[in-house]
């Protein structure tokens, strides 16, 4: 099969906001306990944080990390997780039917983000709580001193304010499963009033309003319209969440999920702009795709879990080769919308639907780790409008191109990177791309992630089963980039002068 890419330096889509390579740590399963924090582990540092996880997260290059939930945040009292550890209460946690010990909380999280070189993206509880608690939390975090909550933080040992600038106004408030679930009108009002109060306290904060929990919610569209109509002046982003699965074991359909993801993004952009026009505003609302991933492998196991225990093995999807292909495609889709998607969080980061897994004896990289790591490392700069000429195949999401690809001029303006996923399961794809505006560029590296078995996984016993190799054959011939992309492969082609 043949495919051609067409790019022009003068037709950029936009600058990549590095926050699209964000991720997510929720108090859920073994994400915090045994993932981020495990004081009794031989891998723990002086604060009880796992050093092996810190190393893998740092290598993954995650500039922003959302916390503490997720569904968890909608019943959370942040005060339970600060102050002397021996005085912190254990609570029932209804979202995931577990016991939360509160031995890890806000201050520990902020310290941990510094160790992994990331900024926190905090969520406030707009499920069972409201504007008053959000104000108190912001005061605790961002006011330097001289008030009840800022002095409480200092008393707890954090003299300097955390200065957290990115905040989510609740989580999935459209979802009937959510504690404190609301109608669009109810949520729109509370988001507006909470946002207004938070910006009174700290005008520099950026706020994310909850959009729909997926494209398939019955309220999708109307929800965004009403919420933004109520809160437009006080929020900066609207969220999107989407998980895909291959429960039907139909790999071509599964890999075509990015057709639906692309549609989801376009539709949310359209609604944001419609509200903007209706309100005659200059301000533009951008998108925060703050939960995205593959999620289904663990669902049967989780339906049988014992209730009210601490840190169970929950949502521990073991990812395979085809999941890595879709994650690579989803990253390409986010990059292709760099003009409007400014924040995105791979959900999640450690142990829970995660690229990184831990056990008592170590930590390892799942298959999906690799496309994310490469996209975050080399996907910074200016995204070019990348026109793709390739055959399509019919799927449940509509006609799907066999190739997903995007080209990015690096921040140094001297490099050009092509990310490409060949979704043809049988044949290699012969790719060409004229480099008429990139004279003197040669291929520095062609990295390939593929495996003969689409169901191949990385496990504790076999952590290097699916790993990238730098043995791709991309080359520049007579001013044209030529490469053979193996069947079912994720590719990174790096060019430079
Ligand atoms: O990431 C797992 C869960 O998925 C989150 O808690 C929730 O927001 C979403 O439904």
CSV table of C-alpha atoms and ligand atoms in Angstrom, one decimal:
chain,number,residue,atom,x,y,z
A,1,UNK,CA,0.0,0.0,0.0
A,2,UNK,CA,1.2,3.5,-0.8
A,3,UNK,CA,0.7,6.8,1.1
A,4,UNK,CA,1.8,10.4,0.5
A,5,UNK,CA,2.1,13.2,2.9
A,6,UNK,CA,2.0,16.9,1.8
A,7,UNK,CA,3.4,19.6,4.1
A,8,UNK,CA,4.1,23.3,3.7
A,9,UNK,CA,6.1,25.3,6.2
A,10,UNK,CA,3.7,28.2,5.7
A,11,UNK,CA,0.7,26.3,6.6
A,12,UNK,CA,1.0,25.6,10.4
A,13,UNK,CA,-1.9,24.3,12.5
A,14,UNK,CA,-0.4,25.8,15.7
A,15,UNK,CA,2.2,25.7,18.4
A,16,UNK,CA,2.2,22.6,20.6
A,17,UNK,CA,1.2,23.4,24.1
A,18,UNK,CA,3.5,21.0,26.0
A,19,UNK,CA,0.6,20.4,28.5
A,20,UNK,CA,-1.0,18.1,25.9
A,21,UNK,CA,1.5,15.5,27.2
A,22,UNK,CA,-0.1,15.6,30.6
A,23,UNK,CA,-1.2,12.6,32.7
A,24,UNK,CA,-3.4,11.8,35.7
A,25,UNK,CA,-2.9,10.4,39.2
A,26,UNK,CA,-6.2,9.6,41.0
A,27,UNK,CA,-6.7,8.1,44.5
A,28,UNK,CA,-7.8,4.9,42.9
A,29,UNK,CA,-6.5,1.3,43.1
A,30,UNK,CA,-2.8,1.3,43.5
A,31,UNK,CA,-2.1,4.5,41.7
A,32,UNK,CA,-1.1,6.5,44.8
A,33,UNK,CA,-0.5,3.8,47.3
A,34,UNK,CA,2.1,1.3,45.9
A,35,UNK,CA,2.5,3.4,42.8
A,36,UNK,CA,3.6,6.9,43.7
A,37,UNK,CA,3.9,6.4,47.5
A,38,UNK,CA,5.0,3.3,49.3
A,39,UNK,CA,7.1,4.1,52.4
A,40,UNK,CA,7.8,0.5,53.2
A,41,UNK,CA,9.2,-0.3,49.8
A,42,UNK,CA,13.0,-0.7,49.3
A,43,UNK,CA,12.5,1.8,46.4
A,44,UNK,CA,11.1,4.5,48.6
A,45,UNK,CA,13.0,7.8,49.1
A,46,UNK,CA,13.0,9.7,52.4
A,47,UNK,CA,9.4,10.9,51.8
A,48,UNK,CA,8.1,7.4,51.0
A,49,UNK,CA,7.9,8.1,47.2
A,50,UNK,CA,9.0,5.3,44.9
A,51,UNK,CA,12.2,6.3,43.2
A,52,UNK,CA,11.8,3.7,40.4
A,53,UNK,CA,8.5,5.3,39.5
A,54,UNK,CA,10.0,8.8,39.7
A,55,UNK,CA,12.6,7.7,37.2
A,56,UNK,CA,10.1,6.3,34.8
A,57,UNK,CA,7.7,9.2,35.0
A,58,UNK,CA,10.7,11.6,34.5
A,59,UNK,CA,11.7,9.6,31.4
A,60,UNK,CA,8.1,9.8,30.1
A,61,UNK,CA,8.4,13.6,30.2
A,62,UNK,CA,5.0,14.6,31.6
A,63,UNK,CA,4.7,18.4,32.1
A,64,UNK,CA,1.4,18.4,33.9
A,65,UNK,CA,-0.4,15.9,36.2
A,66,UNK,CA,-4.1,16.0,37.1
A,67,UNK,CA,-5.0,15.2,40.8
A,68,UNK,CA,-6.7,13.9,43.0
A,69,UNK,CA,-9.5,12.6,40.7
A,70,UNK,CA,-11.5,11.6,38.8
A,71,UNK,CA,-14.7,10.3,40.4
A,72,UNK,CA,-12.8,10.3,43.7
A,73,UNK,CA,-12.7,14.1,43.9
A,74,UNK,CA,-16.5,14.4,43.9
A,75,UNK,CA,-16.7,13.2,47.5
A,76,UNK,CA,-13.2,14.3,48.7
A,77,UNK,CA,-12.4,16.5,51.7
A,78,UNK,CA,-8.9,17.7,51.0
A,79,UNK,CA,-8.5,18.7,54.6
A,80,UNK,CA,-8.4,14.9,55.5
A,81,UNK,CA,-5.1,14.6,53.5
A,82,UNK,CA,-3.1,17.5,55.1
A,83,UNK,CA,-1.5,17.9,58.5
A,84,UNK,CA,0.2,15.3,60.8
A,85,UNK,CA,-0.3,11.8,59.2
A,86,UNK,CA,-1.2,10.1,62.5
A,87,UNK,CA,-4.2,12.5,62.8
A,88,UNK,CA,-5.5,11.9,59.3
A,89,UNK,CA,-8.8,10.0,59.2
A,90,UNK,CA,-9.4,6.9,57.1
A,91,UNK,CA,-12.7,7.3,55.2
A,92,UNK,CA,-15.0,5.2,53.1
A,93,UNK,CA,-14.5,6.2,49.5
A,94,UNK,CA,-17.8,5.6,47.6
A,95,UNK,CA,-16.7,6.3,44.1
A,96,UNK,CA,-14.5,3.1,44.0
A,97,UNK,CA,-15.9,1.3,47.0
A,98,UNK,CA,-12.6,1.3,49.0
A,99,UNK,CA,-11.1,2.7,52.2
A,100,UNK,CA,-9.0,5.8,51.7
A,101,UNK,CA,-6.3,6.1,54.4
A,102,UNK,CA,-5.4,9.8,53.6
A,103,UNK,CA,-1.7,9.1,54.3
A,104,UNK,CA,-0.9,10.8,51.0
A,105,UNK,CA,-2.5,14.2,50.2
A,106,UNK,CA,-2.2,17.6,48.5
A,107,UNK,CA,1.2,18.6,50.0
A,108,UNK,CA,2.8,15.3,49.3
A,109,UNK,CA,1.5,15.4,45.7
A,110,UNK,CA,2.9,18.9,45.1
A,111,UNK,CA,6.3,17.7,46.4
A,112,UNK,CA,6.2,14.7,44.2
A,113,UNK,CA,5.3,16.7,41.0
A,114,UNK,CA,8.6,18.7,41.6
A,115,UNK,CA,10.5,15.4,41.7
A,116,UNK,CA,9.1,14.4,38.3
A,117,UNK,CA,9.4,17.9,36.8
A,118,UNK,CA,5.7,18.5,36.4
A,119,UNK,CA,3.1,21.1,37.3
A,120,UNK,CA,0.0,20.1,39.3
A,121,UNK,CA,-3.5,20.3,37.7
A,122,UNK,CA,-5.8,20.2,40.7
A,123,UNK,CA,-9.5,19.4,40.8
A,124,UNK,CA,-11.9,20.8,43.3
A,125,UNK,CA,-14.9,18.9,44.6
A,126,UNK,CA,-18.1,20.3,43.0
A,127,UNK,CA,-20.0,17.1,43.7
A,128,UNK,CA,-20.7,17.0,47.4
A,129,UNK,CA,-19.1,20.5,48.0
A,130,UNK,CA,-19.0,23.8,46.3
A,131,UNK,CA,-17.5,27.3,45.9
A,132,UNK,CA,-16.7,27.9,49.6
A,133,UNK,CA,-14.5,24.8,49.8
A,134,UNK,CA,-12.9,25.5,46.5
A,135,UNK,CA,-12.0,29.0,47.8
A,136,UNK,CA,-10.6,27.5,51.0
A,137,UNK,CA,-8.4,25.0,49.1
A,138,UNK,CA,-7.1,27.8,46.8
A,139,UNK,CA,-6.3,29.9,49.8
A,140,UNK,CA,-4.4,27.0,51.4
A,141,UNK,CA,-2.4,26.5,48.2
A,142,UNK,CA,-1.8,30.0,46.7
A,143,UNK,CA,-2.0,32.7,49.4
A,144,UNK,CA,1.4,33.3,50.9
A,145,UNK,CA,0.6,34.0,54.5
A,146,UNK,CA,-1.6,35.8,57.1
A,147,UNK,CA,-4.9,34.1,56.7
A,148,UNK,CA,-6.4,31.0,58.3
A,149,UNK,CA,-5.8,28.5,55.5
A,150,UNK,CA,-2.5,29.9,54.3
A,151,UNK,CA,-1.1,29.8,57.8
A,152,UNK,CA,-2.5,26.3,58.2
A,153,UNK,CA,-0.3,25.3,55.2
A,154,UNK,CA,2.7,26.9,56.8
A,155,UNK,CA,1.9,25.2,60.1
A,156,UNK,CA,1.8,21.9,58.2
A,157,UNK,CA,5.4,22.6,57.0
A,158,UNK,CA,5.0,24.2,53.6
A,159,UNK,CA,6.1,27.8,54.2
A,160,UNK,CA,6.0,28.8,50.5
A,161,UNK,CA,2.6,28.8,48.6
A,162,UNK,CA,2.2,26.0,46.1
A,163,UNK,CA,1.1,28.5,43.4
A,164,UNK,CA,-1.1,26.0,41.5
A,165,UNK,CA,-2.4,27.8,38.4
A,166,UNK,CA,-4.4,25.1,36.6
A,167,UNK,CA,-7.7,23.9,38.2
A,168,UNK,CA,-10.5,21.6,37.2
A,169,UNK,CA,-14.0,22.7,38.3
A,170,UNK,CA,-15.1,19.2,39.4
A,171,UNK,CA,-15.1,16.0,37.4
A,172,UNK,CA,-17.6,14.5,35.0
A,173,UNK,CA,-20.5,16.3,36.5
A,174,UNK,CA,-22.8,15.1,33.6
A,175,UNK,CA,-22.3,11.5,34.7
A,176,UNK,CA,-25.2,9.8,36.7
A,177,UNK,CA,-22.5,7.8,38.4
A,178,UNK,CA,-20.9,10.9,39.8
A,179,UNK,CA,-21.3,11.8,43.5
A,180,UNK,CA,-23.3,15.1,43.4
A,181,UNK,CA,-24.2,14.6,39.7
A,182,UNK,CA,-25.9,17.7,38.3
A,183,UNK,CA,-28.0,18.9,35.4
A,184,UNK,CA,-26.2,21.2,32.9
A,185,UNK,CA,-28.0,24.2,34.4
A,186,UNK,CA,-27.1,23.4,38.0
A,187,UNK,CA,-23.4,22.6,37.1
A,188,UNK,CA,-23.1,25.7,34.8
A,189,UNK,CA,-24.2,28.0,37.7
A,190,UNK,CA,-21.9,26.4,40.3
A,191,UNK,CA,-19.0,26.3,37.9
A,192,UNK,CA,-19.5,30.0,37.1
A,193,UNK,CA,-19.8,31.0,40.8
A,194,UNK,CA,-16.8,28.8,41.8
A,195,UNK,CA,-14.7,30.1,39.0
A,196,UNK,CA,-15.7,33.7,39.8
A,197,UNK,CA,-14.6,33.3,43.4
A,198,UNK,CA,-11.4,31.5,42.6
A,199,UNK,CA,-10.4,34.2,40.2
A,200,UNK,CA,-11.2,36.9,42.8
A,201,UNK,CA,-8.7,35.1,45.1
A,202,UNK,CA,-6.1,34.5,42.4
A,203,UNK,CA,-6.6,36.2,39.0
A,204,UNK,CA,-3.9,34.1,37.5
A,205,UNK,CA,-5.6,30.7,37.8
A,206,UNK,CA,-6.8,28.9,34.6
A,207,UNK,CA,-10.0,27.0,35.0
A,208,UNK,CA,-11.4,23.9,33.2
A,209,UNK,CA,-15.1,23.4,33.1
A,210,UNK,CA,-16.5,19.9,32.8
A,211,UNK,CA,-17.6,19.0,29.4
A,212,UNK,CA,-19.1,15.6,28.6
A,213,UNK,CA,-17.8,12.3,30.0
A,214,UNK,CA,-17.8,11.0,26.4
A,215,UNK,CA,-19.1,11.7,23.0
A,216,UNK,CA,-21.8,9.1,23.6
A,217,UNK,CA,-23.5,10.7,26.6
A,218,UNK,CA,-27.2,11.5,25.8
A,219,UNK,CA,-26.6,15.1,27.0
A,220,UNK,CA,-23.5,15.6,24.8
A,221,UNK,CA,-23.6,18.9,23.0
A,222,UNK,CA,-26.5,20.4,24.9
A,223,UNK,CA,-24.4,20.0,28.1
A,224,UNK,CA,-21.4,22.0,26.6
A,225,UNK,CA,-23.8,24.7,25.3
A,226,UNK,CA,-25.6,25.3,28.6
A,227,UNK,CA,-22.5,25.0,30.8
A,228,UNK,CA,-20.5,27.4,28.7
A,229,UNK,CA,-23.5,29.8,28.3
A,230,UNK,CA,-23.6,30.0,32.1
A,231,UNK,CA,-19.8,30.1,32.8
A,232,UNK,CA,-18.2,31.6,29.8
A,233,UNK,CA,-16.6,34.6,31.5
A,234,UNK,CA,-15.0,32.6,34.3
A,235,UNK,CA,-13.6,29.5,32.6
A,236,UNK,CA,-10.8,29.0,30.1
A,237,UNK,CA,-11.1,25.4,28.9
A,238,UNK,CA,-13.8,22.8,28.6
A,239,UNK,CA,-12.9,19.2,29.2
A,240,UNK,CA,-13.3,16.1,27.0
A,241,UNK,CA,-13.0,12.5,28.3
A,242,UNK,CA,-12.9,9.4,26.1
A,243,UNK,CA,-11.8,5.8,26.6
A,244,UNK,CA,-11.9,3.2,23.8
A,245,UNK,CA,-12.0,-0.6,24.0
A,246,UNK,CA,-11.7,-3.6,21.8
A,247,UNK,CA,-14.3,-5.7,23.6
A,248,UNK,CA,-15.6,-6.9,20.2
A,249,UNK,CA,-12.1,-8.0,19.3
A,250,UNK,CA,-12.3,-6.2,16.0
A,251,UNK,CA,-8.9,-4.6,15.6
A,252,UNK,CA,-9.7,-2.5,12.4
A,253,UNK,CA,-12.7,-1.0,14.2
A,254,UNK,CA,-10.7,-0.4,17.3
A,255,UNK,CA,-7.9,1.3,15.5
A,256,UNK,CA,-10.5,3.5,13.7
A,257,UNK,CA,-11.5,5.0,17.1
A,258,UNK,CA,-9.5,8.1,16.2
A,259,UNK,CA,-12.1,8.9,13.5
A,260,UNK,CA,-14.6,9.3,16.4
A,261,UNK,CA,-12.0,11.2,18.6
A,262,UNK,CA,-11.4,13.6,15.8
A,263,UNK,CA,-15.1,14.2,15.4
A,264,UNK,CA,-15.5,14.7,19.1
A,265,UNK,CA,-12.9,17.4,19.1
A,266,UNK,CA,-14.3,19.2,16.1
A,267,UNK,CA,-17.8,19.1,17.6
A,268,UNK,CA,-16.7,20.6,20.9
A,269,UNK,CA,-14.7,23.3,19.1
A,270,UNK,CA,-17.9,24.1,17.2
A,271,UNK,CA,-19.9,24.5,20.3
A,272,UNK,CA,-17.3,26.6,22.1
A,273,UNK,CA,-17.3,28.9,19.1
A,274,UNK,CA,-21.1,29.0,18.8
A,275,UNK,CA,-21.4,30.1,22.4
A,276,UNK,CA,-18.6,32.7,21.7
A,277,UNK,CA,-20.6,34.1,18.7
A,278,UNK,CA,-23.9,34.0,20.6
A,279,UNK,CA,-22.3,36.0,23.4
A,280,UNK,CA,-20.4,38.3,21.1
A,281,UNK,CA,-17.1,37.5,22.9
A,282,UNK,CA,-13.5,38.0,21.9
A,283,UNK,CA,-12.3,35.4,24.3
A,284,UNK,CA,-11.9,31.8,22.9
A,285,UNK,CA,-12.5,28.7,25.0
A,286,UNK,CA,-10.0,26.0,24.3
A,287,UNK,CA,-10.0,22.3,25.0
A,288,UNK,CA,-8.6,20.2,27.8
A,289,UNK,CA,-8.8,16.5,26.8
A,290,UNK,CA,-8.0,15.6,30.4
A,291,UNK,CA,-8.9,11.9,30.3
A,292,UNK,CA,-8.1,9.7,27.3
A,293,UNK,CA,-6.8,6.1,26.9
A,294,UNK,CA,-7.8,2.5,26.2
A,295,UNK,CA,-9.7,1.0,29.1
A,296,UNK,CA,-11.5,-2.4,29.2
A,297,UNK,CA,-9.1,-5.2,29.9
A,298,UNK,CA,-9.6,-5.0,33.7
A,299,UNK,CA,-13.4,-4.5,33.8
A,300,UNK,CA,-14.4,-8.2,34.4
A,301,UNK,CA,-11.8,-8.6,37.2
A,302,UNK,CA,-12.9,-5.3,38.8
A,303,UNK,CA,-16.6,-6.3,38.8
A,304,UNK,CA,-15.7,-9.1,41.3
A,305,UNK,CA,-13.5,-7.0,43.7
A,306,UNK,CA,-14.0,-7.2,47.4
A,307,UNK,CA,-15.4,-3.8,48.7
A,308,UNK,CA,-14.0,-1.5,51.4
A,309,UNK,CA,-10.4,-2.6,51.3
A,310,UNK,CA,-7.4,-0.3,50.8
A,311,UNK,CA,-5.5,0.1,47.5
A,312,UNK,CA,-6.8,-3.0,45.6
A,313,UNK,CA,-5.6,-4.1,42.2
A,314,UNK,CA,-8.2,-2.0,40.3
A,315,UNK,CA,-8.3,-0.9,36.7
A,316,UNK,CA,-5.0,-2.7,36.1
A,317,UNK,CA,-5.3,-3.0,32.3
A,318,UNK,CA,-2.4,-5.0,30.8
A,319,UNK,CA,-1.8,-3.3,27.5
A,320,UNK,CA,-0.8,-5.0,24.3
A,321,UNK,CA,0.6,-4.0,20.9
A,322,UNK,CA,-2.7,-2.9,19.3
A,323,UNK,CA,-3.4,-0.7,22.3
A,324,UNK,CA,0.0,1.0,21.7
A,325,UNK,CA,-1.0,1.6,18.1
A,326,UNK,CA,-4.2,3.3,19.1
A,327,UNK,CA,-2.5,5.3,21.8
A,328,UNK,CA,0.0,6.5,19.1
A,329,UNK,CA,-2.9,7.4,16.9
A,330,UNK,CA,-4.7,9.3,19.7
A,331,UNK,CA,-1.5,11.3,20.3
A,332,UNK,CA,-1.4,12.1,16.6
A,333,UNK,CA,-5.0,13.2,16.7
A,334,UNK,CA,-4.3,15.5,19.7
A,335,UNK,CA,-1.3,17.0,17.9
A,336,UNK,CA,-3.4,17.6,14.7
A,337,UNK,CA,-5.6,19.8,16.9
A,338,UNK,CA,-2.8,21.8,18.5
A,339,UNK,CA,-4.6,25.0,17.6
A,340,UNK,CA,-7.4,24.2,20.1
A,341,UNK,CA,-6.4,21.3,22.3
A,342,UNK,CA,-4.1,22.9,24.9
A,343,UNK,CA,-4.2,20.4,27.7
A,344,UNK,CA,-4.6,16.6,27.6
A,345,UNK,CA,-4.0,13.9,30.2
A,346,UNK,CA,-3.3,10.3,29.5
A,347,UNK,CA,-5.5,8.6,32.1
A,348,UNK,CA,-3.8,7.4,34.1
A,349,UNK,CA,0.0,7.3,35.0
A,350,UNK,CA,0.8,4.5,37.4
A,351,UNK,CA,-0.8,1.1,38.0
A,352,UNK,CA,-4.4,2.3,37.1
A,353,UNK,CA,-5.0,2.1,33.2
A,354,UNK,CA,-1.4,3.2,33.1
A,355,UNK,CA,1.9,3.2,31.1
A,356,UNK,CA,3.8,2.4,34.3
A,357,UNK,CA,3.2,-0.6,36.5
A,358,UNK,CA,4.8,-1.6,39.8
A,359,UNK,CA,5.2,-4.6,42.0
A,360,UNK,CA,7.1,-5.1,45.3
A,361,UNK,CA,10.1,-6.0,43.2
A,362,UNK,CA,10.2,-3.2,40.6
A,363,UNK,CA,8.5,-1.1,38.0
A,364,UNK,CA,8.1,-1.6,34.2
A,365,UNK,CA,6.9,0.1,31.1
A,366,UNK,CA,3.7,-1.1,29.4
A,367,UNK,CA,3.4,-1.1,25.6
A,368,UNK,CA,1.6,2.3,25.6
A,369,UNK,CA,4.5,3.9,27.4
A,370,UNK,CA,6.6,4.1,24.2
A,371,UNK,CA,4.3,6.1,21.8
A,372,UNK,CA,3.7,8.6,24.7
A,373,UNK,CA,7.3,8.9,25.6
A,374,UNK,CA,8.3,9.6,22.0
A,375,UNK,CA,5.5,12.0,21.3
A,376,UNK,CA,6.3,14.0,24.4
A,377,UNK,CA,10.0,14.0,23.7
A,378,UNK,CA,9.9,14.9,20.0
A,379,UNK,CA,6.4,16.4,19.6
A,380,UNK,CA,7.2,19.9,20.7
A,381,UNK,CA,7.2,22.8,18.3
A,382,UNK,CA,4.9,23.8,15.4
A,383,UNK,CA,2.4,21.3,14.0
A,384,UNK,CA,2.1,21.5,10.2
A,385,UNK,CA,-1.1,20.9,8.4
A,386,UNK,CA,-0.3,17.4,7.2
A,387,UNK,CA,-2.4,16.3,4.3
A,388,UNK,CA,-2.5,12.5,3.9
A,389,UNK,CA,-3.3,10.7,0.7
A,390,UNK,CA,-4.0,7.1,1.6
A,391,UNK,CA,-6.8,4.5,1.0
A,392,UNK,CA,-9.4,4.2,3.7
A,393,UNK,CA,-11.4,1.2,5.0
A,394,UNK,CA,-15.0,1.0,6.3
A,395,UNK,CA,-15.3,0.9,10.1
A,396,UNK,CA,-18.1,1.4,12.7
A,397,UNK,CA,-16.8,5.0,13.1
A,398,UNK,CA,-17.0,5.7,9.3
A,399,UNK,CA,-14.3,5.5,6.7
A,400,UNK,CA,-10.9,5.2,8.4
A,401,UNK,CA,-7.6,6.1,6.7
A,402,UNK,CA,-5.0,3.3,6.9
A,403,UNK,CA,-2.4,5.9,8.0
A,404,UNK,CA,-2.5,8.4,10.8
A,405,UNK,CA,0.3,10.9,10.6
A,406,UNK,CA,1.5,14.4,11.6
A,407,UNK,CA,4.6,16.5,10.9
A,408,UNK,CA,6.1,18.8,13.5
A,409,UNK,CA,8.9,21.4,13.1
A,410,UNK,CA,10.9,21.2,16.3
A,411,UNK,CA,11.3,24.0,18.8
A,412,UNK,CA,14.8,24.5,17.5
A,413,UNK,CA,13.3,25.0,14.0
A,414,UNK,CA,16.1,22.8,12.6
A,415,UNK,CA,14.3,19.5,13.0
A,416,UNK,CA,11.3,17.9,11.5
A,417,UNK,CA,9.6,14.9,13.1
A,418,UNK,CA,7.0,12.6,11.5
A,419,UNK,CA,4.8,10.5,13.7
A,420,UNK,CA,2.9,7.8,11.7
A,421,UNK,CA,0.8,4.8,12.5
A,422,UNK,CA,0.3,2.2,9.8
A,423,UNK,CA,-3.1,0.6,10.5
A,424,UNK,CA,-2.8,-1.9,7.7
A,425,UNK,CA,-2.5,-5.2,9.6
A,426,UNK,CA,-1.1,-7.2,6.7
A,427,UNK,CA,1.1,-5.0,4.5
A,428,UNK,CA,3.9,-2.5,4.9
A,429,UNK,CA,3.1,1.0,3.7
A,430,UNK,CA,5.4,2.8,1.3
A,431,UNK,CA,5.4,6.4,2.5
A,432,UNK,CA,6.6,9.4,0.6
A,433,UNK,CA,6.7,13.1,1.5
A,434,UNK,CA,8.2,15.9,-0.7
A,435,UNK,CA,10.7,17.9,1.4
A,436,UNK,CA,10.9,20.8,-1.1
A,437,UNK,CA,10.9,23.4,1.7
A,438,UNK,CA,13.3,21.4,3.9
A,439,UNK,CA,16.4,21.4,1.7
A,440,UNK,CA,19.5,19.7,3.2
A,441,UNK,CA,17.4,17.7,5.7
A,442,UNK,CA,18.4,14.1,6.2
A,443,UNK,CA,17.0,11.3,8.3
A,444,UNK,CA,18.6,11.1,11.8
A,445,UNK,CA,16.5,8.2,13.1
A,446,UNK,CA,13.6,6.1,12.2
A,447,UNK,CA,12.1,4.4,15.3
A,448,UNK,CA,9.6,1.6,14.9
A,449,UNK,CA,7.3,0.0,17.4
A,450,UNK,CA,5.7,-3.2,16.1
A,451,UNK,CA,5.2,-6.9,17.0
A,452,UNK,CA,4.1,-9.9,15.0
A,453,UNK,CA,1.4,-10.5,17.7
A,454,UNK,CA,-1.1,-7.7,18.1
A,455,UNK,CA,-2.0,-9.1,21.5
A,456,UNK,CA,1.7,-9.1,22.8
A,457,UNK,CA,2.1,-7.5,26.2
A,458,UNK,CA,4.9,-6.3,28.5
A,459,UNK,CA,4.5,-8.0,31.9
A,460,UNK,CA,6.6,-8.2,35.1
A,461,UNK,CA,8.0,-11.5,33.9
A,462,UNK,CA,8.6,-10.3,30.3
A,463,UNK,CA,8.9,-6.5,30.4
A,464,UNK,CA,10.7,-6.1,27.1
A,465,UNK,CA,8.4,-8.1,24.9
A,466,UNK,CA,7.2,-5.1,23.0
A,467,UNK,CA,9.9,-2.5,22.6
A,468,UNK,CA,10.9,0.1,20.0
A,469,UNK,CA,13.8,-0.4,17.7
A,470,UNK,CA,15.7,2.3,15.7
A,471,UNK,CA,15.9,0.1,12.6
A,472,UNK,CA,13.4,1.8,10.2
A,473,UNK,CA,14.6,2.4,6.7
A,474,UNK,CA,13.5,6.0,6.2
A,475,UNK,CA,15.8,8.0,3.9
A,476,UNK,CA,15.7,11.2,1.8
A,477,UNK,CA,16.1,10.6,-1.9
A,478,UNK,CA,16.1,13.5,-4.4
A,479,UNK,CA,14.4,15.8,-1.9
A,480,UNK,CA,11.7,13.3,-1.0
A,481,UNK,CA,11.4,11.4,2.3
A,482,UNK,CA,10.8,7.7,1.6
A,483,UNK,CA,10.0,5.1,4.2
A,484,UNK,CA,8.5,1.7,4.5
A,485,UNK,CA,6.3,1.6,7.5
A,486,UNK,CA,5.9,-2.1,8.6
A,487,UNK,CA,2.4,-3.5,8.9
A,488,UNK,CA,0.7,-2.6,12.3
A,489,UNK,CA,3.4,-0.2,13.4
A,490,UNK,CA,4.0,3.1,15.2
A,491,UNK,CA,6.8,5.2,13.7
A,492,UNK,CA,8.9,8.2,14.6
A,493,UNK,CA,11.0,9.6,11.7
A,494,UNK,CA,13.4,12.3,12.9
A,495,UNK,CA,14.9,14.6,10.3
A,496,UNK,CA,17.4,17.4,10.8
A,497,UNK,CA,19.8,19.6,8.8
B,1,LIG,O1,-9.9,7.3,35.0
B,1,LIG,C1,-10.8,6.5,35.6
B,1,LIG,C2,-12.2,7.2,35.8
B,1,LIG,O2,-12.8,7.4,34.5
B,1,LIG,C3,-12.2,8.6,36.4
B,1,LIG,O3,-12.2,8.5,37.8
B,1,LIG,C4,-13.4,9.2,35.9
B,1,LIG,O4,-13.3,10.6,35.8
B,1,LIG,C5,-13.6,8.5,34.5
B,1,LIG,O5,-14.9,8.1,34.4
